[in-house]
Short mmCIF file of C-alpha atoms in Angstrom, two decimals:
data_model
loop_
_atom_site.label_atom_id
_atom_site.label_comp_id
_atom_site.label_asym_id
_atom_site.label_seq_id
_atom_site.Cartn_x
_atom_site.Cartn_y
_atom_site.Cartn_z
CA UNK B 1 0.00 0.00 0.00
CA UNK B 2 1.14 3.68 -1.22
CA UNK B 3 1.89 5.55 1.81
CA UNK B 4 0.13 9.39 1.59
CA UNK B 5 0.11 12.24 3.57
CA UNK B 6 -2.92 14.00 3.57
CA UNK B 7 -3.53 17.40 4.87
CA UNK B 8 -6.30 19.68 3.86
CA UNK B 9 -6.37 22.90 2.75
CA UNK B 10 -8.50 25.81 1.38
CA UNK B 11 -9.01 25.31 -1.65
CA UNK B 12 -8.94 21.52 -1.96
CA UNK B 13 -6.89 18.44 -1.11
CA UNK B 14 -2.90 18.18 -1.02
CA UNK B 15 -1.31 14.97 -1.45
CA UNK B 16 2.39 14.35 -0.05
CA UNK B 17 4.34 12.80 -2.63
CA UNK B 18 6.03 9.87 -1.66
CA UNK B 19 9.18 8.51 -3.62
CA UNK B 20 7.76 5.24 -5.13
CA UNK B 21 5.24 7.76 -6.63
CA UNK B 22 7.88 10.13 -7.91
CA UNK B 23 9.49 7.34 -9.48
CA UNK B 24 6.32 6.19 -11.18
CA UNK B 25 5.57 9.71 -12.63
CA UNK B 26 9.11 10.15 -14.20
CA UNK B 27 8.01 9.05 -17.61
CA UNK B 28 5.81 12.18 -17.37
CA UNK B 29 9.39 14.49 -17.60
CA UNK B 30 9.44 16.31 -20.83
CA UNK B 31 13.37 14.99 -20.32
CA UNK B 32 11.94 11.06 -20.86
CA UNK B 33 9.63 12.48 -23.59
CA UNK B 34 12.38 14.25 -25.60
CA UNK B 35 14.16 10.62 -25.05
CA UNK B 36 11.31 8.59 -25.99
CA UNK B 37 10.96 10.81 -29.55
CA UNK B 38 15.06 10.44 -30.22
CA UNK B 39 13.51 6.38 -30.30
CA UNK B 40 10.78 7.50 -32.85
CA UNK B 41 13.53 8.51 -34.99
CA UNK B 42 15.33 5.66 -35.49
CA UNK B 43 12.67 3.55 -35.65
CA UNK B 44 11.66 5.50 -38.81
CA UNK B 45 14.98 5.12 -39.69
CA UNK B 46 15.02 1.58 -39.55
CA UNK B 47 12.19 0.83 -40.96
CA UNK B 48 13.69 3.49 -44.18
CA UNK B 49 16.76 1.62 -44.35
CA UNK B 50 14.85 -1.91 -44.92
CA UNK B 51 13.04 -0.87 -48.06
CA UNK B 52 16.10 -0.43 -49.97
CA UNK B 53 15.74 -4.23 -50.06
CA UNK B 54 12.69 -3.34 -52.13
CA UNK B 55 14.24 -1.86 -54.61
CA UNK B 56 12.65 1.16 -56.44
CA UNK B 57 9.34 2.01 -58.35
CA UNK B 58 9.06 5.09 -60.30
CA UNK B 59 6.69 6.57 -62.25
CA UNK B 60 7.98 9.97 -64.84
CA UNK B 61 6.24 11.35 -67.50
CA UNK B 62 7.44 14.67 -69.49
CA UNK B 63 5.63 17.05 -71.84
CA UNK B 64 8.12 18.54 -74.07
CA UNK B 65 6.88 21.31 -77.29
CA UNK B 66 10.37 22.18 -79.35
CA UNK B 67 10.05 25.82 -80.97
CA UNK B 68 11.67 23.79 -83.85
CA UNK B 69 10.65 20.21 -85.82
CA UNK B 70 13.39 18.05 -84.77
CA UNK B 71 15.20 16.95 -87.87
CA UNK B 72 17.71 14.87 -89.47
CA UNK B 73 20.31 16.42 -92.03
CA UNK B 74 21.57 14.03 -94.22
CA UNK B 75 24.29 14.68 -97.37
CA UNK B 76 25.08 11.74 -99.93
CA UNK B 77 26.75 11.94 -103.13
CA UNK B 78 24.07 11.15 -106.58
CA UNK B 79 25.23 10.99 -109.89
CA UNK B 80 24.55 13.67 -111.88
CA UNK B 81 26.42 12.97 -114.73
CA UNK B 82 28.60 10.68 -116.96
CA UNK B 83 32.19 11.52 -117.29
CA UNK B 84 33.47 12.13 -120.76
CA UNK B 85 35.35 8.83 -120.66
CA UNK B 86 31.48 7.15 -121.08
CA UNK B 87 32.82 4.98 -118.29
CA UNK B 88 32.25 6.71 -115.09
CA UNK B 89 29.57 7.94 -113.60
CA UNK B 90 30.23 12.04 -111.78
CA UNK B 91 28.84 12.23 -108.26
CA UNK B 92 27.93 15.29 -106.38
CA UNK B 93 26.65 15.85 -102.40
CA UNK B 94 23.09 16.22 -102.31
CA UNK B 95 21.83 17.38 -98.85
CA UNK B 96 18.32 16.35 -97.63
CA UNK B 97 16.19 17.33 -94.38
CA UNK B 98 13.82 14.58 -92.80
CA UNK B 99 11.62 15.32 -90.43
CA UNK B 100 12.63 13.14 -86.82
CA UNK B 101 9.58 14.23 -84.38
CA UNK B 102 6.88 16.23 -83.87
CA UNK B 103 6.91 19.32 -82.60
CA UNK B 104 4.79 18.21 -79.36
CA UNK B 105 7.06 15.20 -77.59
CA UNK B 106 5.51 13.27 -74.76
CA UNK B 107 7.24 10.49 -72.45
CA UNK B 108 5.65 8.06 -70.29
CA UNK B 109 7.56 5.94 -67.84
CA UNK B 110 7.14 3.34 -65.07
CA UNK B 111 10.99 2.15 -64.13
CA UNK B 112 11.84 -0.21 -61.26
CA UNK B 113 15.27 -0.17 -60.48
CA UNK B 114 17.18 -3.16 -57.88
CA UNK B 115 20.62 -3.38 -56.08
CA UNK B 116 21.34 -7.13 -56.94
CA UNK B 117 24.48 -6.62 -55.20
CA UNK B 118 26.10 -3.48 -53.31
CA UNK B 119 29.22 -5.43 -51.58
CA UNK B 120 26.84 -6.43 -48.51
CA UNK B 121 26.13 -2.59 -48.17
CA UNK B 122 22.27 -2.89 -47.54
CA UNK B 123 22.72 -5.89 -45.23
CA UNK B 124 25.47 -3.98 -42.92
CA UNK B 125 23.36 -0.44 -43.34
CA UNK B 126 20.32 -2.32 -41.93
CA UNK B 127 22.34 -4.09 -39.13
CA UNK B 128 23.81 -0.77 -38.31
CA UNK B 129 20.32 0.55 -37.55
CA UNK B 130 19.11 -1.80 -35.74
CA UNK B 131 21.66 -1.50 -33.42
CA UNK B 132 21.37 2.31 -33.26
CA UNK B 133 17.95 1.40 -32.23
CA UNK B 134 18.88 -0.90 -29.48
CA UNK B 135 20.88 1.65 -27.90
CA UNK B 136 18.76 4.98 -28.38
CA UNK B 137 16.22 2.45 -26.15
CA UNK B 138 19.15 1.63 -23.98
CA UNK B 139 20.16 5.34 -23.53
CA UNK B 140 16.10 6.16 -22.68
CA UNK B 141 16.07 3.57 -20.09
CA UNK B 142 19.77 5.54 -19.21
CA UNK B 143 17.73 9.01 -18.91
CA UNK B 144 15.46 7.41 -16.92
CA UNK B 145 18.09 6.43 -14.00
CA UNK B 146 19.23 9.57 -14.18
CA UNK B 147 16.26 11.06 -13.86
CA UNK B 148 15.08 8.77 -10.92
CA UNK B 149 18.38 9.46 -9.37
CA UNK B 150 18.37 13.24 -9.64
CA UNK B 151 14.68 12.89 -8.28
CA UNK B 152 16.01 11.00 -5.28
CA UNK B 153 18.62 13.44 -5.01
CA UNK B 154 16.24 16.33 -4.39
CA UNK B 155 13.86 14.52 -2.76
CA UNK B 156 16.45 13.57 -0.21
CA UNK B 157 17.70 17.48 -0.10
CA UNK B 158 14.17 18.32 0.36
CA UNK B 159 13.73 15.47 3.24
CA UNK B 160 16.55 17.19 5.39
CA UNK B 161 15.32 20.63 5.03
CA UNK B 162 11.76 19.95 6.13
CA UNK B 163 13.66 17.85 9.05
CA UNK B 164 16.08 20.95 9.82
CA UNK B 165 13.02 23.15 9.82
CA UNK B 166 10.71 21.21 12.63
CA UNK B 167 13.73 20.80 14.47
CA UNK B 168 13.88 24.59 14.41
CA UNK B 169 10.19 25.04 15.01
CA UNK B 170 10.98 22.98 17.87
CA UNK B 171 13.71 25.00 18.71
CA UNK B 172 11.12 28.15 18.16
CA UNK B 173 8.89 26.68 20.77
CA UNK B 174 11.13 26.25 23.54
CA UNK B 175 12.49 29.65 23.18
CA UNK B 176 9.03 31.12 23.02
CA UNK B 177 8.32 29.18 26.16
CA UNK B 178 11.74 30.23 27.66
CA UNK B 179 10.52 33.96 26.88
CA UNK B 180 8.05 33.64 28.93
CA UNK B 181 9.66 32.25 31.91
CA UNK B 182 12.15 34.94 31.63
CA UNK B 183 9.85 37.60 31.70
CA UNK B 184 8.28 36.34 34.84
CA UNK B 185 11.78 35.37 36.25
CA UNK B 186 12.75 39.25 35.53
CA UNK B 187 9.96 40.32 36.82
CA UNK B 188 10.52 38.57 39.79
CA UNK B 189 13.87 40.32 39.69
CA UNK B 190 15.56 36.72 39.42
CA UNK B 191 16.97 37.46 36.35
CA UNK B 192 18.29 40.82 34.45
CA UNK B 193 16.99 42.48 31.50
CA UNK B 194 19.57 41.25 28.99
CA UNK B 195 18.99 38.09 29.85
CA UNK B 196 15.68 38.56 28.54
CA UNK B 197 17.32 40.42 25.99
CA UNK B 198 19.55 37.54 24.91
CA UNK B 199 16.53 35.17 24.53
CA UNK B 200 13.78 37.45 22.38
CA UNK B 201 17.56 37.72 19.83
CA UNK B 202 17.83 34.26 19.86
CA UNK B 203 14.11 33.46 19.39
CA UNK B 204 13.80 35.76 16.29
CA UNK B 205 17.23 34.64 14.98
CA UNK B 206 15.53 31.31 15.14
CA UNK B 207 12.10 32.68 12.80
CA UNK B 208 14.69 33.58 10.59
CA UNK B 209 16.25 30.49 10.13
CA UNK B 210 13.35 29.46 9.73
CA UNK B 211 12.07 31.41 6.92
CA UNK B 212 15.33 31.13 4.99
CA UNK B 213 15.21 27.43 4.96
CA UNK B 214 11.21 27.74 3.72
CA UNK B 215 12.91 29.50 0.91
CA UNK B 216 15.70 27.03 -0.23
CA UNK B 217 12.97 23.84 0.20
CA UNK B 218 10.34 25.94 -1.82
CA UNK B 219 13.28 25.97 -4.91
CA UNK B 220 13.89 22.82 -4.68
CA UNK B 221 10.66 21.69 -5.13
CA UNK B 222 10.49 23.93 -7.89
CA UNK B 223 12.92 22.14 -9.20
CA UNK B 224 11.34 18.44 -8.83
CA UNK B 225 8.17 19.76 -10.08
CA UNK B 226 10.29 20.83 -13.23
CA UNK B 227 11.37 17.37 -13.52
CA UNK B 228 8.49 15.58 -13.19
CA UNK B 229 6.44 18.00 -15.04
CA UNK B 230 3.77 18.56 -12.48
CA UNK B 231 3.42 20.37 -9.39
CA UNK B 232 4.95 19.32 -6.53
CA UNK B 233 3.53 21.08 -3.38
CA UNK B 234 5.09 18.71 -0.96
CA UNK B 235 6.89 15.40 -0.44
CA UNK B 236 6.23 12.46 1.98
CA UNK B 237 9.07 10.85 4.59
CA UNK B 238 11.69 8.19 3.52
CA UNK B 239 12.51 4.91 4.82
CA UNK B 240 16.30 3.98 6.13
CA UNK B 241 17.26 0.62 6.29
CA UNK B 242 20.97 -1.30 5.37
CA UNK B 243 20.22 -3.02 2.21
CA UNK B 244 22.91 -5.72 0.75
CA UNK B 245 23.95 -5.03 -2.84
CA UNK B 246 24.32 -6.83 -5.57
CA UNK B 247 25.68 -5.28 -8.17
CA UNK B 248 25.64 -6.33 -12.06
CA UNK B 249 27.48 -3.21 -13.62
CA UNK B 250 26.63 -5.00 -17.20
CA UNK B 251 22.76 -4.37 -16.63
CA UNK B 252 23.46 -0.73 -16.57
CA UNK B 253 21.45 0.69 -19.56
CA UNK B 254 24.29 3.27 -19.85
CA UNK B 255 27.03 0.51 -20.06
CA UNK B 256 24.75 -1.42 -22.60
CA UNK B 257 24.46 1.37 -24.64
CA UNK B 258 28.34 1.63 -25.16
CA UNK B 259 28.17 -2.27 -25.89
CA UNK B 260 26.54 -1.39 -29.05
CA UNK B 261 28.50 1.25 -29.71
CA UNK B 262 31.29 -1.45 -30.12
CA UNK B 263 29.19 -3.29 -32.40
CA UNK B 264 28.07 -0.20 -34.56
CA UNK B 265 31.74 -0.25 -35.05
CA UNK B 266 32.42 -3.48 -36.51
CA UNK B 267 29.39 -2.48 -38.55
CA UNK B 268 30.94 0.68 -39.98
CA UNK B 269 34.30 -1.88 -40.85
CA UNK B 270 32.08 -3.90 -42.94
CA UNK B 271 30.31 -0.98 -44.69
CA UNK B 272 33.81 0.61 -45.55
CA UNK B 273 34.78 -2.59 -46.97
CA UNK B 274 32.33 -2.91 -48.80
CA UNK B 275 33.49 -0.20 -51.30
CA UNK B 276 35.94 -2.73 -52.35
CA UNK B 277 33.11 -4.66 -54.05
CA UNK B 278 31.46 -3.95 -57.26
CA UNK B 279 28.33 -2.72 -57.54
CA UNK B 280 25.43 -4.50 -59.90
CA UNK B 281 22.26 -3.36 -60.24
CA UNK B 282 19.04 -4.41 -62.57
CA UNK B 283 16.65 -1.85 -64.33
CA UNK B 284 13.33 -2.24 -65.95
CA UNK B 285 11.30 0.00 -67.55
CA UNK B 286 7.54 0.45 -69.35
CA UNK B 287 8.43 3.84 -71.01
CA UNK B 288 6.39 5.14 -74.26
CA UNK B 289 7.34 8.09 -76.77
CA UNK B 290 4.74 9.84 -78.61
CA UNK B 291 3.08 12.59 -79.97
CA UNK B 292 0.19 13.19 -78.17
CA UNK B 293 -0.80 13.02 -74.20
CA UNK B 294 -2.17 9.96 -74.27
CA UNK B 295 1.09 8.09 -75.96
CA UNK B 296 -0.80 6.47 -78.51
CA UNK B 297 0.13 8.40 -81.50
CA UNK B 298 3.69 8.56 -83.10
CA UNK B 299 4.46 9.19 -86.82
CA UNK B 300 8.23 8.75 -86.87
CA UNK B 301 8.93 6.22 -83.99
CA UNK B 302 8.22 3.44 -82.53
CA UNK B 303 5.86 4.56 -79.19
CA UNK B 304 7.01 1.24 -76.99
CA UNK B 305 10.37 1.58 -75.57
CA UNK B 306 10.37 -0.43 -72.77
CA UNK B 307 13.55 -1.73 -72.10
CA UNK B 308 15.57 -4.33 -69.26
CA UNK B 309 18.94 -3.29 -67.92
CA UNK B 310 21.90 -4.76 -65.84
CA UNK B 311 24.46 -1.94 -64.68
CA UNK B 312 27.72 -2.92 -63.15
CA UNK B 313 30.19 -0.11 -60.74
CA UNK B 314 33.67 -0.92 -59.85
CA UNK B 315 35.67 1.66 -58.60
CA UNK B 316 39.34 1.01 -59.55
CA UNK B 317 40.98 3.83 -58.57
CA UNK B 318 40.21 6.50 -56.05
CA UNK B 319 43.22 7.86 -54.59
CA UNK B 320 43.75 5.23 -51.70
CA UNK B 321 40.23 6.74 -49.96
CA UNK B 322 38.27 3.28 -49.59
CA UNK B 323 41.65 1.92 -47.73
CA UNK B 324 41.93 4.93 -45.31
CA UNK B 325 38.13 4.92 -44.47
CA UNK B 326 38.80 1.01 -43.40
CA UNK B 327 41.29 1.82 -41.45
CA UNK B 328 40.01 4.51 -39.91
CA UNK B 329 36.85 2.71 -38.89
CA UNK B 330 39.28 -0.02 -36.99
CA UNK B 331 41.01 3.11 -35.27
CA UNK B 332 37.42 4.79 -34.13
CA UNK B 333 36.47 0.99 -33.16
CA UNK B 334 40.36 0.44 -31.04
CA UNK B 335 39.01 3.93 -29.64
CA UNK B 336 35.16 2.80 -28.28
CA UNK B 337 36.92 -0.25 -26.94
CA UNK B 338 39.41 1.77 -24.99
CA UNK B 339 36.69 4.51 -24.00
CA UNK B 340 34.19 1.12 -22.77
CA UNK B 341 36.92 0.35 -20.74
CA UNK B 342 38.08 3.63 -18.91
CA UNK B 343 34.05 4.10 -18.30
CA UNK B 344 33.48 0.67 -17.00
CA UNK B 345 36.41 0.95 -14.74
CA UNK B 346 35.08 4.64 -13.81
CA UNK B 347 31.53 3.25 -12.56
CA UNK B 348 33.26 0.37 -10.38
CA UNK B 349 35.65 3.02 -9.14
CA UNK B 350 32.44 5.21 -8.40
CA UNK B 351 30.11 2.53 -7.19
CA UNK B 352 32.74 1.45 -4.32
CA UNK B 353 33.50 4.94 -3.19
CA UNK B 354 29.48 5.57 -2.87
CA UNK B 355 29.48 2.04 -1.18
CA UNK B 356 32.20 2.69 1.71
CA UNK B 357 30.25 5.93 2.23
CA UNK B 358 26.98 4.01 2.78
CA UNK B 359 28.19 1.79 4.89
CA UNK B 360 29.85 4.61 7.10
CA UNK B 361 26.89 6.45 6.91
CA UNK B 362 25.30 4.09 9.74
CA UNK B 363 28.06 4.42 11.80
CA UNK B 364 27.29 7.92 11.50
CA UNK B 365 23.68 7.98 11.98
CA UNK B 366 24.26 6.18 15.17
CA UNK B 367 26.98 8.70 16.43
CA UNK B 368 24.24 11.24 15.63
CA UNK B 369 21.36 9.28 17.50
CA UNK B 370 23.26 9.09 20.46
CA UNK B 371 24.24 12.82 20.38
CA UNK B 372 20.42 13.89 19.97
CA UNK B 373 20.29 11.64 23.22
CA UNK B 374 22.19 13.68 25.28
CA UNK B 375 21.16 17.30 23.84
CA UNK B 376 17.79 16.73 24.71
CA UNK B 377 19.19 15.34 28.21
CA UNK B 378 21.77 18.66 28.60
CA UNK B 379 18.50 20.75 27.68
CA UNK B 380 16.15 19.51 30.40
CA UNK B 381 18.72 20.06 32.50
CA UNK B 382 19.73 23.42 31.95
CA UNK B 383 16.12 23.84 31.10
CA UNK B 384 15.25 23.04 34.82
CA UNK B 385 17.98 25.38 35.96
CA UNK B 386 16.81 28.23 34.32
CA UNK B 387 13.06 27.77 35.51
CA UNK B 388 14.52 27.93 38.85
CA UNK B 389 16.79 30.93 38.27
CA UNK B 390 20.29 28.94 38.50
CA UNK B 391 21.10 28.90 34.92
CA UNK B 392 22.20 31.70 32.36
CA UNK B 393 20.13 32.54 29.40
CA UNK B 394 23.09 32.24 27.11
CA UNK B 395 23.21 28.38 28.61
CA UNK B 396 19.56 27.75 27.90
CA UNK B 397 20.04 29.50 24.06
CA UNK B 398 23.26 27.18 23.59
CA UNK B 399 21.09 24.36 25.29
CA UNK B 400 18.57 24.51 22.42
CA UNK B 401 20.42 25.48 19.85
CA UNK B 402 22.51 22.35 20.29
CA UNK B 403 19.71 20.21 20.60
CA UNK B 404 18.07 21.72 17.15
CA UNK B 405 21.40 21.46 15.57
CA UNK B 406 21.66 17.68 16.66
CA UNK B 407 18.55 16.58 15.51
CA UNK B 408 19.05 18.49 11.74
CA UNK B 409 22.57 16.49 11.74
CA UNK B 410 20.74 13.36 12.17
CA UNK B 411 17.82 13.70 9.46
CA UNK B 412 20.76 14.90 7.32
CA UNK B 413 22.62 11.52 7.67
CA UNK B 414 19.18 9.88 7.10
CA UNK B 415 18.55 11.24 3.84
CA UNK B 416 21.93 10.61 2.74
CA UNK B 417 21.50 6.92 3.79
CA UNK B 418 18.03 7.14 1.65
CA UNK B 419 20.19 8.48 -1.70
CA UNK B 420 23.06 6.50 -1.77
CA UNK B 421 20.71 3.49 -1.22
CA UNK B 422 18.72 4.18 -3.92
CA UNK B 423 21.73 5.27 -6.21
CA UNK B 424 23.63 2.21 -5.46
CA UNK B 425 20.59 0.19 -6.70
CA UNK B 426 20.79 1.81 -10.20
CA UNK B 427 24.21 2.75 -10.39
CA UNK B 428 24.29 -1.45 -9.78
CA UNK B 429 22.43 -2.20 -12.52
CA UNK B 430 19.39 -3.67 -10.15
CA UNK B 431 15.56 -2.72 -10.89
CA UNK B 432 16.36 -2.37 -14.41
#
C-alpha cells in the first residue's frame, strides 16, 4: 500500500508525494519524452533503411513542345552525270532534311530499379540501424536512471530541510516558552533584563532560520516539479534501512548502450569494406514516346520503348580513400573499446567509493542518534535550571540550539542513507 500524507487545505486536497510515486511519474518528464521521440527517430529510420531491399518504383512522365521540328540532315553523293570517258559515272553531295519528331514530344515511364548486389552494403546499413535502435532504447532507459536518481537526489535534499526546519520550530517553541519564563523570572527580579534580551535575539534569529530554509525547500521543489512535469507542493518521509547489494554493472542501460557502440563499429568496418566490391544493379522500364498526351500516337517512332537493364560499378581507382576509411573505422572501433573500458572501470571506481560511504553512513547515523540523546538530556537540565533561576540565558540559548542542531545532523545523515541506497541500486544495474 502507497503511503500518503494527507492534509487539507482551502481550496482543496494536497497529497504528499512519496518517492515510489515520484518514481512512477518520471516518464511524465518532458526529459523522458524528448528521449522517448530520439527512439521515434530511429525507428523510422530503420524501418527506411529496410526498403532499400525493395528496390525502387518510379513513375515519370514529361511534356516537351520544341520551338523547332526536330530533324535529321543528311548529305550523300548522286550521280549527276557521266564523265566524258562514257565509263564513269560524276557524283555530287546532295543534302536532304527529314523530319525526326513532332513538334509536341511526350514520355511516359514506369521504371523499377534493384541493387542485386552493393558489396553487402544494404545488409550492414540495416544491421547498423538496428543497433542504433537498441541503444537509443538503452540510452532512454539511461535518462530514466538519471532522472530517478536526480529525483532522489532532491527529494532527499528536500527530506533534510523539512527535518532541519521542525527541528527549528521545535527550537522556536522552547524559546518562546523560555521567553516567557524569563519575563516572569525578571519580573521577579531573578533574572536581568539582557537576559531577557539575549533570549527574544535568539528566538527571532531562530524565525529567521526558519524562513530562509522555507525559501531554499520551496526551490527545490520547484525544481522536482520541473522534472516531473507537475506540481509538486510537498513530499512524503523516507525509509532507512541497510540493504545488501548486488551489483551487475553489465545491466546498466548506460554501459549497454556503449556495448553497441562497439558493435556499430564493426558495422561501420564492414560498410567501408564494402566499397571494395562492385556494384550491380538491374533496371526495368515500361516507357512510351509519342506525340500526343495519351502516348498512342507517333508518326516517326516506334511509341514502346520499354527496355531491361543490368548496370555494373567498380571503382578502380580513387586515390587510396576506400583503404583509409577502413582503417580509420578499426582506429574509431580500437578507440570505443578503450573509452568502454576507462568508463566501465570509472563506474566500479564510483560505485565502491558511494558504497564505503553508505556503509559509514550508519556508523554515523548512530553517532548522531546518540548525540540527539544527550542534547535533549543537557536541555532539560539546563532547562530546569533556568526555571529555577540557576542557569544563564546564554546556557539555555546554547542548550537549544545544540539540541536543534543535533537533531538536523541526524535527518541529514538519514537522507543521505536514503540516496546513496537508492543510487547504489541503479548505479548497480538492479531494478532495471
Amino acid at each position: 500500500m502507497k503511503k500518503v500524507s494527507l492534509v487539507l487545505i482551502a481550496t482543496g486536497i494536497l497529497w504528499a508525494e512519496n518517492f515510489t510515486q515520484i518514481k512512477n511519474e518520471i516518464t511524465n518528464s518532458l526529459s523522458y519524452k524528448l528521449a522517448q521521440k530520439k527512439v521515434q527517430i530511429y525507428e523510422k529510420k530503420l524501418k527506411a533503411v529496410k526498403a532499400k531491399n525493395y528496390g525502387s518504383l518510379d513513375f515519370e512522365y514529361n511534356a516537351v513542345h520544341f520551338f523547332n521540328q526536330p530533324e535529321m540532315k543528311l548529305t550523300s553523293p548522286q550521280p549527276v552525270a557521266v564523265a566524258p570517258d562514257g565509263i564513269h559515272l560524276i557524283y555530287q553531295d546532295v543534302k536532304a532534311t527529314l523530319p525526326m519528331a513532332d513538334k509536341n514530344h511526350f514520355i511516359g515511364e514506369i521504371k523499377y530499379s534493384y541493387p542485386l548486389f552493393t558489396g553487402f552494403g544494404i545488409s550492414n546499413l540495416i544491421k547498423k540501424s538496428e543497433l542504433e535502435l537498441i541503444k537509443q532504447k538503452l540510452e532512454l532507459k539511461n535518462v530514466k536512471r538519471e532522472l530517478i536518481l536526480n529525483a532522489a537526489k532532491l527529494y532527499s535534499s528536500i527530506y533534510a530541510l523539512k527535518c532541519n526546519i521542525n527541528a527549528l520550530k521545535f527550537a522556536k517553541n522552547a524559546l518562546n516558552t523560555a521567553r516567557e519564563k524569563a519575563d516572569a523570572l525578571y519580573k521577579e527580579g531573578l533574572i536581568n533584563k539582557s537576559s531577557v534580551d539575549e533570549i527574544n535575539a535568539k528566538y527571532y534569529e531562530v524565525i529567521a532560520d526558519i524562513k530562509n530554509l522555507k525559501s531554499q525547500k520551496e526551490s527545490l521543489l520547484n525544481m522536482l516539479s520541473y522534472l516531473l512535469n507537475k506540481k509538486i507542493d510537498k513530499i512524503d518521509g523516507i525509509i532507512v534501512k541497510k540493504i545488501n547489494f548486488s551489483p551487475d554493472f553489465q545491466k546498466r542501460p548506460d554501459v549497454r548502450a556503449i556495448k553497441e557502440t562497439l558493435k556499430i563499429s564493426d558495422v561501420d568496418i564492414k560498410l567501408a569494406k564494402s566499397k571494395l566490391y562492385p556494384q550491380i544493379g538491374f533496371v526495368a522500364g515500361l516507357k512510351r514516346e509519342a506525340d500526343n498526351l495519351i502516348l498512342t500516337k507517333n508518326d516517326y517512332q516506334n511509341i514502346d520503348k520499354s527496355y531491361l537493364g543490368i548496370g555494373i560499378k567498380y571503382n578502380i581507382y580513387n586515390g587510396g580513400a576506400t583503404k583509409n576509411e577502413i582503417e580509420m573505422a578499426k582506429i574509431a572501433k580500437a578507440s570505443a573499446l578503450i573509452y568502454y573500458k576507462n568508463y566501465l572501470n570509472k563506474v566500479k571506481t564510483d560505485y565502491q567509493n558511494d558504497l564505503a560511504n553508505y556503509k559509514a553512513l550508519f556508523f554515523r547515523l548512530k553517532a548522531a542518534k546518540e548525540e540527539v540523546k544527550a542534547r535533549e538530556s543537557y536541555y532539560e537540565y539546563i532547562k530546569a535550571k533556568f526555571n529555577e533561576g540557576l542557569a544563564d540565558s546564554s546556557d539555555l540559548n546554547d542548550a537549544i540550539a545544540k539540541l536543534a542542531a543535533a537533531k538536523a545532523k541526524r535527518d541529514a545523515i538519514k537522507a543521505q542513507i536514503f540516496f546513496l541506497g537508492v543510487k547504489l541500486r541503479y548505479d548497480g544495474g538492479e531494478n532495471e
